[in-house]
Structure formats: structure tokens, C-alpha cells
Coordinates of C-alpha atoms in Angstrom, one line a residue:
M1 CA -7.9 -28.6 5.5
T2 CA -11.6 -27.9 5.9
A3 CA -14.4 -27.2 3.5
T4 CA -16.6 -24.3 4.3
D5 CA -20.3 -25.1 4.9
D6 CA -21.3 -21.4 4.6
P7 CA -23.8 -20.5 2.0
L8 CA -22.6 -18.4 -0.9
R9 CA -22.8 -14.8 0.1
T10 CA -23.5 -11.9 -2.3
Y11 CA -20.7 -9.4 -2.4
P12 CA -20.3 -6.6 -1.5
F13 CA -22.3 -7.1 1.7
G14 CA -24.2 -3.8 1.4
P15 CA -23.9 -0.2 0.2
P16 CA -21.1 1.8 1.8
A17 CA -22.1 3.6 5.0
R18 CA -19.8 6.6 5.4
L19 CA -16.4 5.2 6.4
D20 CA -17.8 2.4 8.5
I21 CA -16.7 -1.2 7.8
N22 CA -19.5 -3.6 7.2
P23 CA -20.0 -5.7 10.4
T24 CA -20.1 -8.9 8.4
Y25 CA -16.3 -8.7 8.2
A26 CA -16.0 -9.0 12.0
E27 CA -18.2 -12.1 11.8
L28 CA -16.1 -13.6 9.0
R29 CA -12.8 -13.1 10.8
E30 CA -14.0 -15.7 13.3
Q31 CA -13.9 -18.5 10.6
P32 CA -11.9 -19.6 7.6
L33 CA -12.3 -18.1 4.2
A34 CA -15.8 -17.1 3.0
R35 CA -17.2 -18.0 -0.4
V36 CA -18.7 -15.0 -2.1
E37 CA -20.5 -14.2 -5.3
M38 CA -18.8 -11.3 -6.9
P39 CA -20.6 -8.7 -9.0
Y40 CA -18.9 -10.0 -12.2
G41 CA -17.3 -13.2 -13.1
G42 CA -18.7 -15.6 -10.5
A43 CA -17.6 -16.8 -7.1
A44 CA -14.4 -16.2 -5.2
W45 CA -12.8 -16.9 -1.8
L46 CA -12.7 -13.8 0.5
A47 CA -9.9 -13.4 2.9
T48 CA -10.6 -11.2 5.9
R49 CA -8.1 -12.2 8.6
Y50 CA -4.7 -10.5 8.9
E51 CA -2.5 -13.5 8.4
D52 CA -4.6 -14.9 5.5
V53 CA -4.6 -11.5 3.8
K54 CA -0.8 -11.2 4.1
M55 CA -0.3 -14.7 2.7
V56 CA -2.5 -14.0 -0.4
L57 CA -0.6 -10.7 -1.0
A58 CA 2.8 -12.3 -0.6
D59 CA 2.6 -15.9 -1.8
P60 CA 3.5 -16.2 -5.5
R61 CA 1.1 -19.0 -5.9
F62 CA -1.7 -16.4 -5.9
S63 CA -1.2 -14.8 -9.3
R64 CA -2.4 -11.4 -10.5
A65 CA -1.2 -12.1 -14.0
E66 CA -3.6 -15.1 -14.3
T67 CA -6.5 -12.6 -14.2
M68 CA -5.4 -10.9 -17.4
G69 CA -7.9 -11.1 -20.3
K70 CA -10.2 -13.5 -18.4
D71 CA -13.7 -13.2 -17.1
V72 CA -12.6 -13.7 -13.5
P73 CA -14.6 -12.9 -10.3
R74 CA -14.2 -9.1 -9.8
N75 CA -15.9 -5.9 -8.6
V76 CA -15.8 -3.9 -11.8
P77 CA -17.3 -4.5 -15.2
P78 CA -14.3 -4.4 -17.5
I79 CA -12.1 -7.4 -18.0
Q80 CA -8.5 -6.4 -17.5
E81 CA -6.8 -6.4 -20.9
D82 CA -3.8 -4.1 -20.7
P83 CA -1.0 -5.5 -18.6
S84 CA 0.1 -3.0 -15.9
I85 CA 2.5 -3.1 -12.9
L86 CA -0.6 -3.8 -10.8
S87 CA -1.5 -6.9 -12.8
M88 CA 1.9 -8.5 -13.3
D89 CA 3.8 -11.2 -11.5
P90 CA 7.6 -11.3 -11.2
P91 CA 9.8 -11.2 -13.1
E92 CA 7.8 -8.8 -15.4
H93 CA 6.5 -6.9 -12.3
S94 CA 10.1 -6.6 -10.9
R95 CA 11.4 -5.3 -14.3
L96 CA 8.9 -2.4 -14.4
R97 CA 9.1 -1.6 -10.7
K98 CA 12.8 -1.3 -10.8
L99 CA 12.5 1.5 -13.5
V100 CA 10.9 3.9 -11.1
A101 CA 11.7 2.5 -7.6
K102 CA 14.4 5.1 -7.0
A103 CA 11.9 8.0 -7.5
F104 CA 9.8 6.7 -4.6
T105 CA 12.4 5.8 -2.0
A106 CA 12.0 7.3 1.4
R107 CA 15.2 9.3 0.9
H108 CA 14.2 10.7 -2.5
T109 CA 10.6 11.6 -1.4
E110 CA 11.9 13.3 1.7
R111 CA 13.7 15.7 -0.6
L112 CA 10.2 16.6 -2.0
R113 CA 9.0 17.7 1.5
P114 CA 9.8 21.4 1.1
R115 CA 8.1 21.7 -2.3
I116 CA 5.1 19.8 -1.0
Q117 CA 4.9 22.1 2.0
T118 CA 5.0 25.1 -0.4
I119 CA 2.1 23.7 -2.4
I120 CA 0.1 23.2 0.8
D121 CA 0.8 26.7 2.0
E122 CA -0.3 28.2 -1.3
L123 CA -3.5 26.1 -1.4
L124 CA -4.4 27.0 2.2
D125 CA -3.6 30.7 1.7
R126 CA -5.9 30.7 -1.3
M127 CA -8.7 28.9 0.6
V128 CA -8.5 31.4 3.5
A129 CA -8.4 34.4 1.0
T130 CA -11.6 33.0 -0.7
G131 CA -13.4 33.0 2.6
P132 CA -16.1 30.7 4.0
P133 CA -17.6 28.4 3.3
A134 CA -14.5 26.3 2.4
D135 CA -14.5 23.0 0.6
L136 CA -11.5 21.1 1.9
A137 CA -11.7 18.4 -0.8
E138 CA -11.7 20.9 -3.7
S139 CA -9.4 23.4 -2.1
L140 CA -6.7 21.0 -0.8
A141 CA -7.3 17.2 -0.8
W142 CA -7.6 16.9 -4.6
P143 CA -5.3 19.7 -5.9
L144 CA -2.4 18.8 -3.6
P145 CA -1.6 15.2 -4.8
I146 CA -2.6 16.1 -8.4
Q147 CA 0.0 18.9 -8.4
V148 CA 2.7 16.7 -6.7
I149 CA 2.3 13.7 -9.1
C150 CA 2.0 16.1 -12.1
E151 CA 5.3 17.7 -11.2
L152 CA 7.0 14.4 -10.5
L153 CA 5.8 12.8 -13.8
G154 CA 5.9 16.0 -15.9
V155 CA 2.2 16.2 -16.6
P156 CA 0.7 19.7 -17.2
T157 CA -1.3 20.6 -14.1
A158 CA -3.6 22.6 -16.3
D159 CA -5.0 19.3 -17.6
R160 CA -5.9 18.0 -14.1
D161 CA -9.7 18.5 -14.6
K162 CA -9.6 16.2 -17.7
F163 CA -7.7 13.3 -16.2
R164 CA -9.5 13.6 -12.9
A165 CA -12.8 13.1 -14.7
W166 CA -11.4 10.2 -16.6
T167 CA -10.0 8.7 -13.4
D168 CA -13.4 8.9 -11.7
Q169 CA -15.0 7.1 -14.6
V170 CA -12.4 4.4 -14.8
L171 CA -12.5 3.7 -11.1
S172 CA -16.2 3.8 -10.8
M173 CA -17.7 0.7 -9.2
A174 CA -21.3 1.8 -9.3
G175 CA -23.5 3.6 -11.8
A176 CA -20.9 3.6 -14.7
E177 CA -21.7 1.7 -17.8
L178 CA -19.0 -0.3 -19.4
P179 CA -18.8 1.7 -22.6
L180 CA -18.2 4.9 -20.5
I181 CA -15.5 3.2 -18.5
E182 CA -13.8 1.9 -21.7
E183 CA -14.1 5.4 -23.2
A184 CA -12.4 7.0 -20.2
R185 CA -9.6 4.4 -20.2
A186 CA -9.0 5.0 -23.9
A187 CA -8.9 8.7 -23.2
L188 CA -6.3 8.3 -20.5
N189 CA -4.2 6.0 -22.7
G190 CA -4.4 8.5 -25.6
Y191 CA -3.5 11.4 -23.3
L192 CA -0.3 9.6 -22.0
A193 CA 0.6 8.5 -25.6
D194 CA 0.5 12.2 -26.6
L195 CA 2.7 13.2 -23.7
I196 CA 5.1 10.5 -24.6
A197 CA 5.2 11.6 -28.2
R198 CA 6.1 15.1 -27.0
R199 CA 9.0 13.7 -24.9
R200 CA 10.5 12.2 -28.0
V201 CA 10.6 15.6 -29.7
E202 CA 11.7 17.5 -26.6
P203 CA 13.3 15.1 -24.0
T204 CA 12.8 16.0 -20.3
N205 CA 14.3 14.9 -17.0
D206 CA 11.1 14.2 -15.3
L207 CA 9.9 10.7 -14.4
L208 CA 7.9 10.3 -17.7
G209 CA 11.0 11.5 -19.6
E210 CA 13.1 8.8 -17.8
L211 CA 10.6 6.1 -18.8
V212 CA 10.6 7.2 -22.4
A213 CA 14.4 7.0 -22.4
A214 CA 14.2 3.6 -20.8
R215 CA 11.9 2.5 -23.6
D216 CA 13.8 4.1 -26.5
G217 CA 17.3 3.7 -25.3
G218 CA 17.4 0.5 -23.3
D219 CA 14.3 -1.2 -24.7
R220 CA 13.3 -2.1 -21.2
L221 CA 9.6 -1.9 -21.7
S222 CA 7.2 -2.0 -24.6
E223 CA 5.3 1.0 -26.0
Q224 CA 2.1 -0.3 -24.5
E225 CA 3.7 -1.0 -21.2
L226 CA 5.1 2.6 -21.3
I227 CA 1.7 4.1 -21.9
V228 CA -0.1 2.0 -19.3
F229 CA 2.7 2.5 -16.7
G230 CA 2.3 6.3 -17.2
V231 CA -1.5 6.0 -16.7
T232 CA -1.1 3.9 -13.6
L233 CA 1.4 6.3 -12.0
L234 CA -0.8 9.2 -12.8
V235 CA -4.0 7.7 -11.5
A236 CA -2.6 5.9 -8.4
G237 CA -0.4 8.9 -7.6
H238 CA -3.3 11.2 -6.8
E239 CA -6.6 9.4 -6.4
T240 CA -6.0 7.4 -3.2
T241 CA -4.1 10.2 -1.5
A242 CA -6.8 12.7 -2.3
N243 CA -9.6 10.5 -1.0
Q244 CA -7.7 9.5 2.2
T245 CA -6.8 13.1 3.0
G246 CA -10.5 14.0 3.1
N247 CA -11.3 10.7 4.9
F248 CA -8.7 11.3 7.6
V249 CA -10.0 14.8 8.3
Y250 CA -13.6 13.6 8.4
T251 CA -12.5 10.8 10.8
L252 CA -10.9 13.4 13.1
L253 CA -13.7 16.0 12.9
T254 CA -16.3 13.4 13.8
R255 CA -14.3 12.5 16.9
P256 CA -13.5 16.0 18.4
A257 CA -11.4 14.6 21.2
L258 CA -9.0 13.1 18.7
W259 CA -8.9 16.3 16.7
L260 CA -8.0 18.3 19.8
Q261 CA -5.4 15.8 20.9
L262 CA -3.6 16.1 17.6
V263 CA -3.9 19.9 17.4
G264 CA -2.5 20.0 21.0
D265 CA 0.4 17.6 20.3
P266 CA 1.6 17.9 16.6
D267 CA 4.4 15.5 17.4
L268 CA 1.8 12.8 17.2
V269 CA 1.3 13.4 13.5
P270 CA 3.6 10.6 12.2
S271 CA 2.0 7.9 14.4
A272 CA -1.4 9.4 13.7
V273 CA -1.0 9.0 10.0
E274 CA -0.2 5.3 10.4
E275 CA -3.1 4.8 12.8
L276 CA -5.5 6.6 10.5
S277 CA -4.2 4.6 7.6
R278 CA -5.0 1.4 9.6
F279 CA -8.4 2.5 10.8
T280 CA -9.8 4.4 7.8
P281 CA -10.8 2.0 4.9
L282 CA -9.5 3.0 1.5
G283 CA -12.2 1.0 -0.2
A284 CA -15.6 -0.4 0.9
S285 CA -15.0 -3.8 -0.7
A286 CA -12.2 -6.1 -1.9
G287 CA -10.4 -5.6 -5.2
F288 CA -7.6 -7.0 -7.3
P289 CA -8.5 -10.7 -7.5
R290 CA -5.8 -13.3 -7.6
I291 CA -5.9 -16.8 -9.0
A292 CA -4.4 -19.8 -7.3
T293 CA -1.9 -21.5 -9.5
E294 CA -2.0 -24.8 -7.6
D295 CA -4.0 -26.4 -4.8
L296 CA -3.0 -25.0 -1.4
E297 CA -4.2 -24.3 2.1
L298 CA -5.2 -20.8 3.2
G299 CA -6.5 -20.3 6.7
G300 CA -7.3 -23.9 7.1
Q301 CA -9.3 -23.9 3.8
L302 CA -8.4 -25.8 0.7
V303 CA -8.2 -23.4 -2.3
R304 CA -8.0 -25.3 -5.6
A305 CA -5.9 -24.3 -8.6
G306 CA -7.8 -21.9 -10.8
E307 CA -10.0 -20.5 -8.0
A308 CA -10.0 -16.7 -7.4
V309 CA -9.2 -15.1 -4.0
V310 CA -9.9 -11.5 -3.0
V311 CA -8.7 -9.8 0.1
Q312 CA -10.2 -7.0 2.3
M313 CA -7.3 -5.2 3.8
A314 CA -9.5 -2.9 5.9
S315 CA -10.8 -6.0 7.6
A316 CA -7.3 -7.3 8.2
N317 CA -6.5 -4.0 9.9
R318 CA -9.2 -4.7 12.4
D319 CA -8.0 -8.1 13.4
S320 CA -8.0 -8.3 17.2
T321 CA -5.3 -11.0 17.1
V322 CA -2.9 -8.4 15.8
F323 CA -4.2 -5.0 17.0
D324 CA -5.2 -4.1 20.5
R325 CA -8.8 -2.7 20.6
P326 CA -8.8 -2.5 16.8
D327 CA -12.1 -0.6 16.5
E328 CA -10.7 2.3 18.5
I329 CA -8.2 4.9 17.3
N330 CA -5.0 5.3 19.2
L331 CA -3.1 8.2 17.7
A332 CA 0.0 7.4 19.8
S333 CA 0.2 3.8 18.7
A334 CA 3.9 2.9 18.4
D335 CA 3.6 -0.5 16.9
N336 CA 1.4 -0.5 13.8
P337 CA 2.0 -3.3 11.3
H338 CA -1.1 -2.4 9.2
V339 CA -1.5 -3.5 5.6
A340 CA -3.2 -0.3 4.3
F341 CA -0.5 -0.1 1.6
G342 CA -0.6 -3.8 0.8
H343 CA 2.1 -6.4 1.4
G344 CA 4.6 -8.4 -0.6
V345 CA 5.7 -7.5 -4.2
H346 CA 2.7 -5.3 -4.8
H347 CA 3.2 -3.2 -1.6
C348 CA 2.4 0.3 -2.7
L349 CA 5.3 1.8 -4.7
G350 CA 4.3 5.3 -3.7
A351 CA 3.9 4.6 0.1
P352 CA 6.8 6.8 1.1
L353 CA 5.4 9.7 -1.0
A354 CA 1.9 9.2 0.3

């Protein structure tokens, strides 16, 4: 086990530049973990290599639950106070995930395909009828996943502007003051609490109705867990898909040969989605810190109990030891073990739907 001699680096390494990955990640993949000073909470270890990232995501000795209520190294101002499925370790995480897992299986989400196609057709017809210039983000990328997750959860689509604004505020990593973030988070919690109260008066068979029944009938989650779970599903169910839809189209339009290749051979769409997921970063910097619960070795580096580790999955997806010519896009790539949806117990619950 080696100790890094690198100086403490300020993180993130610079402002985002379109969808480019900061070149510092390529440099760091040539060495063990880097020590970085996070915007809040102090220093952390940064994992950039594929195998190291997978280990942090899968090894139970790297705990998400240990970050709860603590001023740990992180990218965003708020200290995480409300336990959610994103911040739990097993068995609590397993308990909550099991409640909704069947709604996001590949078989179940495949049954949603005709309805999703209908929504897309309607949105595109409306965009064409409106005429140029067209805003793909506002006309398709945002309303599509919002409508899908609203129908799945049982959330009124008419409220989408409200919870989209709250989501933007909660997820803001730059320019948002802490009181505004906390206000938006409280608004989202209050909104879901109101929807839950309505379900108790008029039960429904949507996903939120099922969670309320699990709370009231089987006592399988607390009231606060129910509210936060609803918020998490609502936010995660539309924000990432909306952003990546626009990002993927941008990636293709700025590489016309790839766009023409895909238009000319639509059978490439399934592999193209995987390749664009690998190539196109979902976030410019690492998130979701984990705390080591004991001394252990990671990538040849000693990580001591209590130290924080963050991972950059976009960097892992450019690791040349795993991907051939990783800085190029191969829409026909057949073998694509990317970690864009995470890995281990926190692998994205909604990946089949996305």
C-alpha cells in the first residue's frame, strides 16, 4: 500500500466546458487515488479508474449511511439530513428498494413502451405544428420523462413546472444559496406529503398509492421515509433522463457523421444508447461521498477508516484498460460494461426505464 505524494488539489478541477471531461481525469487515471479538497466539508479521496470506481460502489466497507447528518466532504452546501434510498446501506436500503423494484424491472418497463411512444409522438407532433424555431429541450427532453414518471407515480402532470423549479434548486451546485436549496427541498417534501394525504382519502393503484399502502398496511417504511422516497423517485425519475436526452442529441449533432450513421441504420439505436451513456458525462464532477468504515486498500492506496471517497463515473467510462479508444464514439459497440448507471447495490433503480 502506497501513500500519495500528490499535493492536495482543489475540486472540481475547473468550470464545466460543454460536455467535455476535464483532462485532469486522464492524468489521474495513470496513478493511484488523488487527494482533493471538496467545496464543502474538507478533503476526500477521488477514484477515477474503472476498477477503483467499481470497488467503491460495490464494497460495503464504503458507506453512504455514514455521511448522514455529518459535515462530510461534498460538492453541495446542504448536509444530508433526511435518509433516502440514495443514502442508505443494506439492510435498510434493500428494504426500501424491494418495495418498488418490480415497477422498474425490464419486463415491466417494456410494457410501458407503447405509452411512452404515444407521448413522444404527441410531443413531436405539437413541436412540428408550432413551427420553427424549435426548442428540443422544452418541447421533448423535459416534458417526456416528467410525464412518464408522473403517470407512473400518480403525480399531476399539471404541477410539473412547480416541481421542476424545485428540482433545479435542490440539485444546484453553483449559484444557489443554502436557504434557497432548503426552501426548495421543504417545498418538495410538503408537495409529496400532500399527495400522500390525498391517497389516504382516495386510494389509488399507482406507485405512490402502493407505497402508501405499504406504509399504512404493512408498516414497511416510516412516514418520513415515505415522503422522501416519493421525492427521490419523482426527482431522479425525470431530471437525469431529461438532461441526457438533450446531451445525447447535442453529442450527435456536433458529430454529423455519427448522426447520419444512426439515421441511416436505426437498428444501431440500442447499442448507440449504451455508447452515448458511456461517453456523455451525466455530471461534471463527482458526487455521493462514501465513508470508509475500516482501513482498507483501494487502487494501491491506503484509505483509513473515517475518510471520505468520491468517484467520477464519467472518468471510469474513459478508462483505456477497459474500453478500446475510449475518447471516440463507436455506436456499434457490442461490449459496453459502462458504469453510467452506477454499480453495486446503488445501481440505478430506474435504469431499465431510462
